[in-house]
Short mmCIF file of C-alpha atoms (C1' of nucleotides) in Angstrom, two decimals:
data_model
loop_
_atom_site.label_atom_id
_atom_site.label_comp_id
_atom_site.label_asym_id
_atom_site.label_seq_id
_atom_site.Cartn_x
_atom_site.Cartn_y
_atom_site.Cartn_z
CA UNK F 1123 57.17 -19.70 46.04
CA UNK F 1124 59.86 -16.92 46.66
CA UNK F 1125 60.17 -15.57 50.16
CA UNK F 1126 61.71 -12.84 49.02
CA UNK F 1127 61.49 -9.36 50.93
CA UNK F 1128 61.57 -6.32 48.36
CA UNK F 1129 62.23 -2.69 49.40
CA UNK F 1130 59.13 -2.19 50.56
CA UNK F 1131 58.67 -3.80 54.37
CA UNK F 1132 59.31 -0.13 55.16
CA UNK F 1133 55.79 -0.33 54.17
CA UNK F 1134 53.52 -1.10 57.00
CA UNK F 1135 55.16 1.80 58.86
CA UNK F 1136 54.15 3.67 56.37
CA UNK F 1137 50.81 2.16 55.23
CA UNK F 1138 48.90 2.54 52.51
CA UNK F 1139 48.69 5.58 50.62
CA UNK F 1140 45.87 6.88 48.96
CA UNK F 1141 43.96 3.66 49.40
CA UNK F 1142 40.53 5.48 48.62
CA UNK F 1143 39.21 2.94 46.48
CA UNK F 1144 41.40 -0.07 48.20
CA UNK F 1145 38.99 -2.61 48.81
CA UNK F 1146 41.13 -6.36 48.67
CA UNK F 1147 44.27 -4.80 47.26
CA UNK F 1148 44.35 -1.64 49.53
CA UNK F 1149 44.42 -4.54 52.20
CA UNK F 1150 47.32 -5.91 50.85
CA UNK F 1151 49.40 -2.80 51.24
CA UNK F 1152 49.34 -3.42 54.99
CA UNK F 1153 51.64 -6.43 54.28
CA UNK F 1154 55.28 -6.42 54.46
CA UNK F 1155 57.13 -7.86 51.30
CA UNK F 1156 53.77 -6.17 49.20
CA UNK F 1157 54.82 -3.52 47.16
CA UNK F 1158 52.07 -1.19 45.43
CA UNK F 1159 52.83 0.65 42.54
CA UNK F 1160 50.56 3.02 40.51
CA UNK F 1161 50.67 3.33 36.52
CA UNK F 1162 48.97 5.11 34.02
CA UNK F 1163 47.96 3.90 30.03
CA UNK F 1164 46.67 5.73 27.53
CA UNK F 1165 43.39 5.44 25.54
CA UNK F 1166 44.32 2.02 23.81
CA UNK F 1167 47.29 1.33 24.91
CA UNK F 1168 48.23 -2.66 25.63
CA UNK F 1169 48.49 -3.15 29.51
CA UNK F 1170 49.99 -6.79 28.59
CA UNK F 1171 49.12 -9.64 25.85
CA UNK F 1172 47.67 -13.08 25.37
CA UNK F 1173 50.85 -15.72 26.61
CA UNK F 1174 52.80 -13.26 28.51
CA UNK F 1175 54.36 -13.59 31.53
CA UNK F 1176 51.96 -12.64 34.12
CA UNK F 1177 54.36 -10.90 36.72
CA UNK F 1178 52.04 -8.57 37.59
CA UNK F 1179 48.53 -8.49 39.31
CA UNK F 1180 46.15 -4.79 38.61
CA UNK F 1181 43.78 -3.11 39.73
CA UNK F 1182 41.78 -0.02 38.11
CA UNK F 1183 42.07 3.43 39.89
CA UNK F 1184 39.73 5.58 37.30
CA UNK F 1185 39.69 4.99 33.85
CA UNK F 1186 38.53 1.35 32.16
CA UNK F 1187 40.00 -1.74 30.55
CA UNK F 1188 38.77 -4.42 28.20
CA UNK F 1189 40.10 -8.23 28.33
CA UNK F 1190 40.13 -10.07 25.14
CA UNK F 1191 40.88 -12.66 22.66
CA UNK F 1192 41.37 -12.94 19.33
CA UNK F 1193 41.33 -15.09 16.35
CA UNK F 1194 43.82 -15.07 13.89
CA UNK F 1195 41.99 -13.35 10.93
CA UNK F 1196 41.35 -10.28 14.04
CA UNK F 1197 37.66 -11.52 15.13
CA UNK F 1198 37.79 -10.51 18.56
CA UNK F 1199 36.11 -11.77 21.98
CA UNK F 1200 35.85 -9.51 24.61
CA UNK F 1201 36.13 -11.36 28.38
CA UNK F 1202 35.34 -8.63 30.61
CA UNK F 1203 35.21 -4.89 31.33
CA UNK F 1204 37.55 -3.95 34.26
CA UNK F 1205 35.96 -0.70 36.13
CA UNK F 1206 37.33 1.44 38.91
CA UNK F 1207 37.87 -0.69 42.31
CA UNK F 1208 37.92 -4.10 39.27
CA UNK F 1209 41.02 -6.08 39.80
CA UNK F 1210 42.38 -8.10 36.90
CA UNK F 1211 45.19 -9.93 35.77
CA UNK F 1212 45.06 -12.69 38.25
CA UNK F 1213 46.60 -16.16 37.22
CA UNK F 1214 47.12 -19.52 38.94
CA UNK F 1215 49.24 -20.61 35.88
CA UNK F 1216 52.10 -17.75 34.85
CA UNK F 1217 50.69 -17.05 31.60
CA UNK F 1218 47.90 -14.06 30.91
CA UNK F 1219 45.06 -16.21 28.83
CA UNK F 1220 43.64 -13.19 27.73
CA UNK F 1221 45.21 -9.44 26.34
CA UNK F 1222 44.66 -6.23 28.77
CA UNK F 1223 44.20 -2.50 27.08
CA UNK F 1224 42.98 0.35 28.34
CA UNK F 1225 40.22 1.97 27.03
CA UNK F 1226 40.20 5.64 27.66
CA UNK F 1227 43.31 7.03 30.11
CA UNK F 1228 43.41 4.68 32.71
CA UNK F 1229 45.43 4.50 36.30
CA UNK F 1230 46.02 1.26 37.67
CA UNK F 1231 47.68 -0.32 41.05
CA UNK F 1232 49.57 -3.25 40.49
CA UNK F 1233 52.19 -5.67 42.48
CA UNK F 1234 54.05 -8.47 41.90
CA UNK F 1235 52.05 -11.61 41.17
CA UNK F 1236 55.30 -13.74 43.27
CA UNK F 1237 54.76 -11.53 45.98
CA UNK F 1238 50.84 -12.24 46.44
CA UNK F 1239 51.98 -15.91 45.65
CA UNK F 1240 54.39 -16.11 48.55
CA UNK F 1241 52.29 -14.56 50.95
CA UNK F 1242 49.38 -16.58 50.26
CA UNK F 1243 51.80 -19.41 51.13
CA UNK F 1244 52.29 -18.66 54.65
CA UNK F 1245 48.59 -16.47 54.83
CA UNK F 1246 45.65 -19.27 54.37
CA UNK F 1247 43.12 -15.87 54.21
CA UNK F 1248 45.26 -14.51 51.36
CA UNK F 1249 44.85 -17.89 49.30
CA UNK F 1250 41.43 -18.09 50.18
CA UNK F 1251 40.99 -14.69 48.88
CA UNK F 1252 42.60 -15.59 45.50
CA UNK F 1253 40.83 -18.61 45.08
CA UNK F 1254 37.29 -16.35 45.90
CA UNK F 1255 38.51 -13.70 43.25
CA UNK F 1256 39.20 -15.88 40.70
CA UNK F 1257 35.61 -18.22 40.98
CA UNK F 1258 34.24 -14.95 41.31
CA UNK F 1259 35.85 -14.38 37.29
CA UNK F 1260 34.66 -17.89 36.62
CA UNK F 1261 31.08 -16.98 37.93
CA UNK F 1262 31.08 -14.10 35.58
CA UNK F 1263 32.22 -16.14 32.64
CA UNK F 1264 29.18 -18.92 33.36
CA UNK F 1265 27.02 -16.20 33.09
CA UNK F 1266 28.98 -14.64 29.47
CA UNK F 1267 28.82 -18.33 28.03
CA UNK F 1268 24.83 -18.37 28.45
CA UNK F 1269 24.41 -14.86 26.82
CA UNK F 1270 26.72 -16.08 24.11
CA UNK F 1271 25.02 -19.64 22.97
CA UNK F 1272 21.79 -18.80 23.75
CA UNK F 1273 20.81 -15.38 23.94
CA UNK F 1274 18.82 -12.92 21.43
CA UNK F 1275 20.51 -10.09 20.64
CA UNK F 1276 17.26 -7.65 22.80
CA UNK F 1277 18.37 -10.35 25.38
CA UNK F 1278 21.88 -9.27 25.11
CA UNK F 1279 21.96 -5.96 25.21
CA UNK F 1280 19.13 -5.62 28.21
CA UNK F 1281 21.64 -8.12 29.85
CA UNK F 1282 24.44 -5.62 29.08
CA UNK F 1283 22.62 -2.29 30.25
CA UNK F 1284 21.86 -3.81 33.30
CA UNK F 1285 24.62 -4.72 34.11
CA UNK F 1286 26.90 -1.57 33.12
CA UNK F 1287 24.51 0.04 35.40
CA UNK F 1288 24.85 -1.90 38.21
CA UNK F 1289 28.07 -1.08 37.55
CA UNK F 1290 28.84 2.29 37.12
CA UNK F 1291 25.86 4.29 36.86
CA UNK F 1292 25.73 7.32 39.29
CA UNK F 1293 22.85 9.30 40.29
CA UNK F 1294 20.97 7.04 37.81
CA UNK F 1295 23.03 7.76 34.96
CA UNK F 1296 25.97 6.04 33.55
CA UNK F 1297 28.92 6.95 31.08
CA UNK F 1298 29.92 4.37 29.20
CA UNK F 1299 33.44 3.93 28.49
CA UNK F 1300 33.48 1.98 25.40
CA UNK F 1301 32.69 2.37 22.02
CA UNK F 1302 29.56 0.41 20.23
CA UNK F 1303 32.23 -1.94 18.75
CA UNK F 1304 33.70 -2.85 22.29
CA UNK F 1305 30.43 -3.83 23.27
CA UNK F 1306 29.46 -6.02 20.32
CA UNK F 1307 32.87 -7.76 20.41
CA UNK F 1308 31.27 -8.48 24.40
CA UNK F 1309 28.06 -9.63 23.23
CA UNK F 1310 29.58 -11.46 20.34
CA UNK F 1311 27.23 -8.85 18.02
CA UNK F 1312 28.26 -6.77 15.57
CA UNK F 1313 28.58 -2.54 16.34
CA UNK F 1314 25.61 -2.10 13.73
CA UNK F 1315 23.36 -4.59 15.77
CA UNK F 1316 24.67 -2.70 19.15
CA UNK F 1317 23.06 0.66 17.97
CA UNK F 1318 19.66 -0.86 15.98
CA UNK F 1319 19.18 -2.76 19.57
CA UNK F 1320 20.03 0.60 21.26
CA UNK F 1321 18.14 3.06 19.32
CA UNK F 1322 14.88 0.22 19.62
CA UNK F 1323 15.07 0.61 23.32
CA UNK F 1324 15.09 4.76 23.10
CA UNK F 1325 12.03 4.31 20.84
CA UNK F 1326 10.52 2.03 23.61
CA UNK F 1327 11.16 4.99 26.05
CA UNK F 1328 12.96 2.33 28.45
CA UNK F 1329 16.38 4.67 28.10
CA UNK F 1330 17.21 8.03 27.09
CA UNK F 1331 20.23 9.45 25.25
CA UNK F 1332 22.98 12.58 26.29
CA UNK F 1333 25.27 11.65 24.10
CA UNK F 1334 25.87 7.88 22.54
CA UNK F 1335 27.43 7.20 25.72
CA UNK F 1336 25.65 9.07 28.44
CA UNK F 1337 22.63 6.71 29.13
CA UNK F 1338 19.87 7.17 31.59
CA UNK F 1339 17.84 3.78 32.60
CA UNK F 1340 13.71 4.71 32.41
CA UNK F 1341 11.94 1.36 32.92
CA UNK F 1342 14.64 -1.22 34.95
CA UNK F 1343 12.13 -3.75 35.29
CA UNK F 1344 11.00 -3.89 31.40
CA UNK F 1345 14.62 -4.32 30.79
CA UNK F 1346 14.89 -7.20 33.14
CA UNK F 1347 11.93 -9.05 31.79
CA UNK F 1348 13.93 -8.62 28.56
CA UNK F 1349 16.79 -10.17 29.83
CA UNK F 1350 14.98 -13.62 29.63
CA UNK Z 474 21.37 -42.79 44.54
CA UNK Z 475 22.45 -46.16 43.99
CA UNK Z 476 25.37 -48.15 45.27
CA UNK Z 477 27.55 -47.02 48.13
CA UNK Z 478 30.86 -47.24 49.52
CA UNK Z 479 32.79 -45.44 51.63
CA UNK Z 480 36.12 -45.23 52.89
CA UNK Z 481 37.60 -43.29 55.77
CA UNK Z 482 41.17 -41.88 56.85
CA UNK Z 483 41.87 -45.64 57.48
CA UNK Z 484 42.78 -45.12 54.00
CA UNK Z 485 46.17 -44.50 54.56
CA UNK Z 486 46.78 -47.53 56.50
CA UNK Z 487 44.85 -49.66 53.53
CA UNK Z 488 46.18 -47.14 50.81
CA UNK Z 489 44.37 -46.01 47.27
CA UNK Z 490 42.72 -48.99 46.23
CA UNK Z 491 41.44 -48.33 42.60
CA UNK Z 492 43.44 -44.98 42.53
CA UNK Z 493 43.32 -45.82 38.86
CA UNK Z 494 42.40 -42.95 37.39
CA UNK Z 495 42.69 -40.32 41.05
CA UNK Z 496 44.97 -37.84 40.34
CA UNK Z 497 44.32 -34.84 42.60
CA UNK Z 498 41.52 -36.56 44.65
CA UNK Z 499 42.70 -39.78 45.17
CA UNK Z 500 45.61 -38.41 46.99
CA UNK Z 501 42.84 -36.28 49.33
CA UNK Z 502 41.89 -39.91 50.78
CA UNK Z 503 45.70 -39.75 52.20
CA UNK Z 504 44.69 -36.78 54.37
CA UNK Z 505 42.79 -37.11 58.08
CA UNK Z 506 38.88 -36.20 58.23
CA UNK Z 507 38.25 -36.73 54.28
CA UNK Z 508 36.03 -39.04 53.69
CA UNK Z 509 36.12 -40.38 50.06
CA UNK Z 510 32.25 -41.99 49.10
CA UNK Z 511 31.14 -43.21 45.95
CA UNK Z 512 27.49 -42.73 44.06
CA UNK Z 513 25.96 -43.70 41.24
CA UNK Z 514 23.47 -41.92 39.05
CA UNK Z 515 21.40 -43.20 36.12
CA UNK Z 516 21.45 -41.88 32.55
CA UNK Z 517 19.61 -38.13 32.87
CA UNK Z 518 19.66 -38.18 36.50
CA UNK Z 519 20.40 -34.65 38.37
CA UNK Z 520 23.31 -35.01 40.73
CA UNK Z 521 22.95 -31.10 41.76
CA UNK Z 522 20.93 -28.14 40.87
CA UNK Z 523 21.44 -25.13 40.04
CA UNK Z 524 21.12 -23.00 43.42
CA UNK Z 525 21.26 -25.32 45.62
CA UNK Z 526 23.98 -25.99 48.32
CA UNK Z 527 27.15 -27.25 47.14
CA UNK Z 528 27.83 -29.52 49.80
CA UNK Z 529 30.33 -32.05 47.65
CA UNK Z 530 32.90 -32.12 45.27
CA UNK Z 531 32.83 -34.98 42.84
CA UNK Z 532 34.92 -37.05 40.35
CA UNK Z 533 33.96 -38.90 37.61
CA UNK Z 534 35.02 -42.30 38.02
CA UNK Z 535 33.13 -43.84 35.23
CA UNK Z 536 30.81 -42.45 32.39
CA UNK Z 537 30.03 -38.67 31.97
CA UNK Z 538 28.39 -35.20 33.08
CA UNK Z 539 27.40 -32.41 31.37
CA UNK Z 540 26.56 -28.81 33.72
CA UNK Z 541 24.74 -26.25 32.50
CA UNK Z 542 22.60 -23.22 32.80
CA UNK Z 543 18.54 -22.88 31.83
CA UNK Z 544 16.84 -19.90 30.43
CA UNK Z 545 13.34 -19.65 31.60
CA UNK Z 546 11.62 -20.74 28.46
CA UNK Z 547 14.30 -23.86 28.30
CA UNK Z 548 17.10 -22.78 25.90
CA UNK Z 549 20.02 -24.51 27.42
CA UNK Z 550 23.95 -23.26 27.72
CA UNK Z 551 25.85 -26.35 28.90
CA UNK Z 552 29.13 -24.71 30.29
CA UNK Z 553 31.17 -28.44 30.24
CA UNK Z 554 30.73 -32.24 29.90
CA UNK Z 555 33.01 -34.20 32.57
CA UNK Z 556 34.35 -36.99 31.77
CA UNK Z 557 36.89 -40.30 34.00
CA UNK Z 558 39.09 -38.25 36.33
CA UNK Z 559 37.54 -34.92 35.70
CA UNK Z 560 36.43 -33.03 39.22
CA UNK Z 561 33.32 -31.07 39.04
CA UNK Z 562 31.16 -28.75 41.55
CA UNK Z 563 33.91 -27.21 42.91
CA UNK Z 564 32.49 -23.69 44.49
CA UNK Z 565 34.24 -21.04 46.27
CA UNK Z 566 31.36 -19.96 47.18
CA UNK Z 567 28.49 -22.18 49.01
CA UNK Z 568 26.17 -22.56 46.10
CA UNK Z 569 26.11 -24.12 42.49
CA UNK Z 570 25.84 -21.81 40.09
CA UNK Z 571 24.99 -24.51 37.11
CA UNK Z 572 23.31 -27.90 37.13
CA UNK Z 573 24.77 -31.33 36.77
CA UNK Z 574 23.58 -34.45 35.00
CA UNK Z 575 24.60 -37.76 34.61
CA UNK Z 576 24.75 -38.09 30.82
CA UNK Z 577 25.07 -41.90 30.72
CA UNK Z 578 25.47 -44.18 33.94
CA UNK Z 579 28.08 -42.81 36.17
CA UNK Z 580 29.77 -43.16 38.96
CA UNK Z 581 31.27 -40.36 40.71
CA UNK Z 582 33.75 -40.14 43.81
CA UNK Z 583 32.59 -37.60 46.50
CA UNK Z 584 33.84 -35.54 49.30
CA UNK Z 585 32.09 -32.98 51.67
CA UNK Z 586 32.78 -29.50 50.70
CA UNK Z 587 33.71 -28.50 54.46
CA UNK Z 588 36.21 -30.73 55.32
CA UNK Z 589 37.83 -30.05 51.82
CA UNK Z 590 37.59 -26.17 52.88
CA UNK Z 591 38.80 -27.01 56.61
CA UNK Z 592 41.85 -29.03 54.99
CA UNK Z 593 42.56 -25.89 52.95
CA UNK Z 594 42.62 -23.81 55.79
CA UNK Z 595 45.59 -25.86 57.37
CA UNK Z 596 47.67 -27.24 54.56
CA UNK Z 597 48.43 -24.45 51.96
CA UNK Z 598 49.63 -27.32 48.90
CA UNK Z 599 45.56 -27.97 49.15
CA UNK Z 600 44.37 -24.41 49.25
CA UNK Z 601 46.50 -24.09 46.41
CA UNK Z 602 45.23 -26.88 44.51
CA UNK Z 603 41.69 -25.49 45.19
CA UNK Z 604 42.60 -22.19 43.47
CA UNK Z 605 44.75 -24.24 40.43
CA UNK Z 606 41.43 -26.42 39.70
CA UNK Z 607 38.85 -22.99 39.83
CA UNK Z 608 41.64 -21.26 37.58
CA UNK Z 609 41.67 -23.99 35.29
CA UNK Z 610 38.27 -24.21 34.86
CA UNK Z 611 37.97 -20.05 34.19
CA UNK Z 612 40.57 -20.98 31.24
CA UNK Z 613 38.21 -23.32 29.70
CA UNK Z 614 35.51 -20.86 30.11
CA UNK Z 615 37.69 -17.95 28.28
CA UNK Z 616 38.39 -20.43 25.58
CA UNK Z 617 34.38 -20.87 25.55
CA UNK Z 618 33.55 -17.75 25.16
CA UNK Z 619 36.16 -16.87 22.69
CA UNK Z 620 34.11 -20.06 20.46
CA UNK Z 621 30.29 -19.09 21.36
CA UNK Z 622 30.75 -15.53 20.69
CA UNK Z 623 33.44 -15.52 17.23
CA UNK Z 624 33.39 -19.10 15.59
CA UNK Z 625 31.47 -20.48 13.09
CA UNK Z 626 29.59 -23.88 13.14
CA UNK Z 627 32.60 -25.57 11.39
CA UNK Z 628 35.17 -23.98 14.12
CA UNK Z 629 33.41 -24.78 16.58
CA UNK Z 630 32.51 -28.08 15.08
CA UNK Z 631 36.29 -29.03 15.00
CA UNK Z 632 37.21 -27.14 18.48
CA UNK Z 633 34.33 -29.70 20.39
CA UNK Z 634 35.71 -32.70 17.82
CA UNK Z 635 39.78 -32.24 19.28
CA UNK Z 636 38.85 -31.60 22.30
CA UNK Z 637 36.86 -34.77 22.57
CA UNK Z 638 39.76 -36.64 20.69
CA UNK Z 639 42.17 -35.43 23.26
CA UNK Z 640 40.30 -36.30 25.91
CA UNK Z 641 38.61 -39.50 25.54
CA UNK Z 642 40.26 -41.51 22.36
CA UNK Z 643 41.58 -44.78 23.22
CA UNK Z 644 43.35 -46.47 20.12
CA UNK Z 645 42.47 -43.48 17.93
CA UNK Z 646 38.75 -43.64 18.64
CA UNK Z 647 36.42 -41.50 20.40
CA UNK Z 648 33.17 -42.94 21.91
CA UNK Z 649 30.46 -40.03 22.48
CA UNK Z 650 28.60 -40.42 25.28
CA UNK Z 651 26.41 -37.49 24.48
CA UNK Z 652 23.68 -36.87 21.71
CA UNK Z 653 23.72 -34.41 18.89
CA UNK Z 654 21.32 -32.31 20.88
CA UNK Z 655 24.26 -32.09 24.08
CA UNK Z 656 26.79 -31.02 21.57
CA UNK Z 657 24.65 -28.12 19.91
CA UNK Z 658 23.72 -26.81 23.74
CA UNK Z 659 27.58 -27.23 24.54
CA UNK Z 660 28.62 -25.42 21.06
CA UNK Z 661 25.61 -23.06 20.98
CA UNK Z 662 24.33 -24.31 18.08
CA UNK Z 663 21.14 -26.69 17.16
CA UNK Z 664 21.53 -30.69 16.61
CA UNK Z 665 20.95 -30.19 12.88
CA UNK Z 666 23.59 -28.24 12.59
CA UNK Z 667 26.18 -30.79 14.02
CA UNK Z 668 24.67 -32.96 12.48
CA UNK Z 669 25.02 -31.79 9.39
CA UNK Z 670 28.55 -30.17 9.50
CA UNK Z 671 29.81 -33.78 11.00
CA UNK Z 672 28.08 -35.11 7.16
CA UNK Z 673 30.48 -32.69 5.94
CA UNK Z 674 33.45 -33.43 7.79
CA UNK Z 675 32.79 -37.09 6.89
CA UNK Z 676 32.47 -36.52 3.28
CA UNK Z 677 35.35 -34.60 3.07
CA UNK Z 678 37.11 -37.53 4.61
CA UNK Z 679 38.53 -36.14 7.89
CA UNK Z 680 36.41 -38.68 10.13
CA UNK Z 681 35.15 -42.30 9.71
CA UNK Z 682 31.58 -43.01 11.90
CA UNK Z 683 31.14 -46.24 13.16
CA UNK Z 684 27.75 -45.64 14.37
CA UNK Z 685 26.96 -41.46 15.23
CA UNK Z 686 28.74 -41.63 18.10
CA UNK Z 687 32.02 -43.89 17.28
CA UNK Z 688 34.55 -41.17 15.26
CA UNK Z 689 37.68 -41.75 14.14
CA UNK Z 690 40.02 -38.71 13.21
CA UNK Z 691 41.14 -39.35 10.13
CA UNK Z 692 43.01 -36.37 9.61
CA UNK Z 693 43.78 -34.11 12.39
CA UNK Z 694 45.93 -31.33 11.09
CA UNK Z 695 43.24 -30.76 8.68
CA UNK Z 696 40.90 -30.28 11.33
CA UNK Z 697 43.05 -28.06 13.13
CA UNK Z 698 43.62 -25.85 10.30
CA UNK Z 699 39.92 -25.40 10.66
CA UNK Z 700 39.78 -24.44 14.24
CA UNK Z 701 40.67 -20.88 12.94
"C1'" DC K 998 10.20 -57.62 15.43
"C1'" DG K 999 7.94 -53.46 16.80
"C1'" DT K 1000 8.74 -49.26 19.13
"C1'" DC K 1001 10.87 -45.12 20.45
"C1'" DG K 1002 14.66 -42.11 20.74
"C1'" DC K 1003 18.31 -40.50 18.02
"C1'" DT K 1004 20.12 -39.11 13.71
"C1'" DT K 1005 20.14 -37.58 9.01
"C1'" DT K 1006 18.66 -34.87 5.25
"C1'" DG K 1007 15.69 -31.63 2.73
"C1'" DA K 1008 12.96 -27.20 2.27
"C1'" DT K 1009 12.11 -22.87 3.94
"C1'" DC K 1010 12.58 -18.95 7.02
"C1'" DT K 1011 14.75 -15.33 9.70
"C1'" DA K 1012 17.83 -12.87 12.93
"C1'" DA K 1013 21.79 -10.87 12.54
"C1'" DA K 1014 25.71 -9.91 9.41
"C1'" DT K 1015 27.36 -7.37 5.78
"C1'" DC K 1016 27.54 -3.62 2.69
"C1'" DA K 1017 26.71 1.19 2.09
"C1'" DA K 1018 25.64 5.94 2.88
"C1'" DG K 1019 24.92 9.76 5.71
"C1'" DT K 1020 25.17 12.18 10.39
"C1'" DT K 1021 27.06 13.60 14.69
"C1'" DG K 1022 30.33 15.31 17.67
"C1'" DA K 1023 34.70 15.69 20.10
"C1'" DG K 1024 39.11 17.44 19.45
"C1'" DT K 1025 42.57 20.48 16.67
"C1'" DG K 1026 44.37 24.20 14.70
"C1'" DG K 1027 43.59 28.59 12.47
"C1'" DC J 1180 35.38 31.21 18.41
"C1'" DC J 1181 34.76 28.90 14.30
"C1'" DA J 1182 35.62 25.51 10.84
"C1'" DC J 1183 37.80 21.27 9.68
"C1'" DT J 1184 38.69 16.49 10.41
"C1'" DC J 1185 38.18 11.90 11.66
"C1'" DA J 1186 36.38 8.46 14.31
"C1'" DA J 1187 32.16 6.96 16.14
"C1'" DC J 1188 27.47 6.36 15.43
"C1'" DT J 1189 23.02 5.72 13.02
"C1'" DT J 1190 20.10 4.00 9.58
"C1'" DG J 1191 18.84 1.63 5.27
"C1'" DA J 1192 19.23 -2.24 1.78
"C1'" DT J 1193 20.59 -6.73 0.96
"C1'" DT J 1194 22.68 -11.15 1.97
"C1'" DT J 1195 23.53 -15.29 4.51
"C1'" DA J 1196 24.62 -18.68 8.13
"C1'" DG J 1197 22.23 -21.14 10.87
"C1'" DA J 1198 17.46 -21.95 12.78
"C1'" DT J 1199 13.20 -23.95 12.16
"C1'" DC J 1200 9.94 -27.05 10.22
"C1'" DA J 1201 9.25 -31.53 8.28
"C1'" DA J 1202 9.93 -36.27 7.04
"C1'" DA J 1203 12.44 -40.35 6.55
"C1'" DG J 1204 16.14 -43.84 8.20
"C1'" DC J 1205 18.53 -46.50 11.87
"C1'" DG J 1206 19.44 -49.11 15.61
"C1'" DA J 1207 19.20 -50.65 20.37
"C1'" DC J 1208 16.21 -52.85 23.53
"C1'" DG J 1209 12.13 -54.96 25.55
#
DNA sequence: CGTCGCTTTGATCTAAATCAAGTTGAGTGG
DNA sequence: CCACTCAACTTGATTTAGATCAAAGCGACG
């Protein structure tokens, strides 16, 4: 633990810019010794890889990222999709288990992972709220192993809708970021099963198309019962 | 519930006794207002369901558990076996989100939830623990998912089989405690399929059986190699 | 020493992968 | 504003890894 004080205590006299979508790390800005940068990546660019150094913890402004793993032959695992207000990057250990890349132009807030580390050693609700984030990932991933060993792939994909609308949808609609192969290589699928599954579903009338990406949910509760 | 014992914050007058195998929660007992019990549970009995209130946090002492989730119609995703010294049922949050079995007799250490919570609100070094152990846990799970969504049988095959090695051997020998069927729900696979892809690993000569559930590895780097 | 649960092995089936064209559509430059 | 390009997407044909169905072994325990 570093009790270090950056720059930046100048910063709770002059709080938290631009914290529109803040939520837990907007918070954080009100701390002194926290400082919060903003950076941009471009449509598949690496935000950091497997077994780095994980100095740094994000969250998304606008744009999306995918976490991952591979194999060494290139098969590829997709973790998580990080959406606007998502945090990510968070590790106990100082090693990222997992690559980061954006996947269409994406802003992101970040700070120093010492920083959070050293004030959650003298602030018991800033450890508690690290240790809440990170089940919270673990929750998530409980839920990804089930789909994974045990789910159809109509099971995974209604799974997958429903979530991604949860999500992101707005006024009933939502605009996928990612491309049929991102979400095969999250539903351990391939991108061919991805669209058959999809285009079944259109045919069922339980979504409708504008665009590949564009989908509008008709029937939520048919899709649930699919979810098994 | 079968046998009983408790022992109280007297603990650090009459310190650790069979702190064999405690690690991170024998060292607990040290602390004021933890209360350390111990339970047994018979082969296949439920020590907590999924959805209900996690009130403890346990430690194998002796034998083995597996947790996992259920889909309605029974198809079964177990998420990790636990095995001497392992903790499991750690929640942030104040309810289980998988269910745990005993897989053979075991005996487990216990303590409440609450006071393990109250400690962490006081002493950071445990608050930090708590976070380490749920972060640990989410690494297994990443590894998980990477094998139930990319490998094939024989990765994952060989993944469960050095795990296991590295884990429980003693001498060079690993003694299963769970059936084929516990493996396949683990691996996402069925218990032919082990069953058969352990055949092959046998006549290939990289393990010896002495009975299904005594292995030797007789050639590790081989296995490895097939990990992918 | 008979029974029952676990394991192995064989035969067959099938869901999803792979291989293979086309089609669409967003972005680029003329 | 149009046409060209390239990646993304869809759809069809075929293959295959692993599931399912089925029947013996085996081994621990009462």
């Amino acid at each position: 633990m570093l009790t270090q004080s950056t720059s930046a205590s100048a910063n709770h006299v002059n709080p938290a810019p631009a914290a529109v979508r803040a939520g837990q790390f907007g918070s954080l800005a009100m701390h002194p010794g926290i400082v919060v940068t903003e950076y941009s990546y471009k449509r598949g660019e690496e935000i950091y890889g497997e077994d780095e150094p994980a100095d740094y913890v994000y969250q998304v402004v606008s744009g999306a990222v995918r976490t991952y793993k591979l194999l060494n032959d290139g098969r590829r695992q997709i973790g998580s999709f990080h959406l606007p207000g998502d945090m990510f990057g968070l590790e106990s250990a100082s090693i990222h288990r997992l690559t980061a890349e954006a996947i269409v132009e994406t802003t992101v807030r970040l700070v120093k992972r010492r920083n959070l580390e050293a004030l959650a050693g003298t602030d018991v609700s800033v450890a508690h709220r690290l240790w809440t984030m990170t089940a919270s990932d673990l929750r998530h991933a409980e839920d990804h192993m089930l789909l994974l060993g045990r789910k159809t792939a109509l099971e995974r994909v209604a799974t997958f809708l429903l979530e991604m609308d949860r999500r992101l949808a707005v006024a009933g609609m939502m605009a996928l970021p990612m491309c049929r192969r991102d979400i095969g290589d999250y539903l351990g699928l391939t991108l061919e099963t991805i669209s058959r599954t999809l285009s079944q579903l259109h045919s069922q009338g339980i979504l409708e198309f504008s665009g590949a990406r564009q989908i509008v949910l008709r029937n939520r509760t048919r899709l649930a019962n699919m979810e098994s």
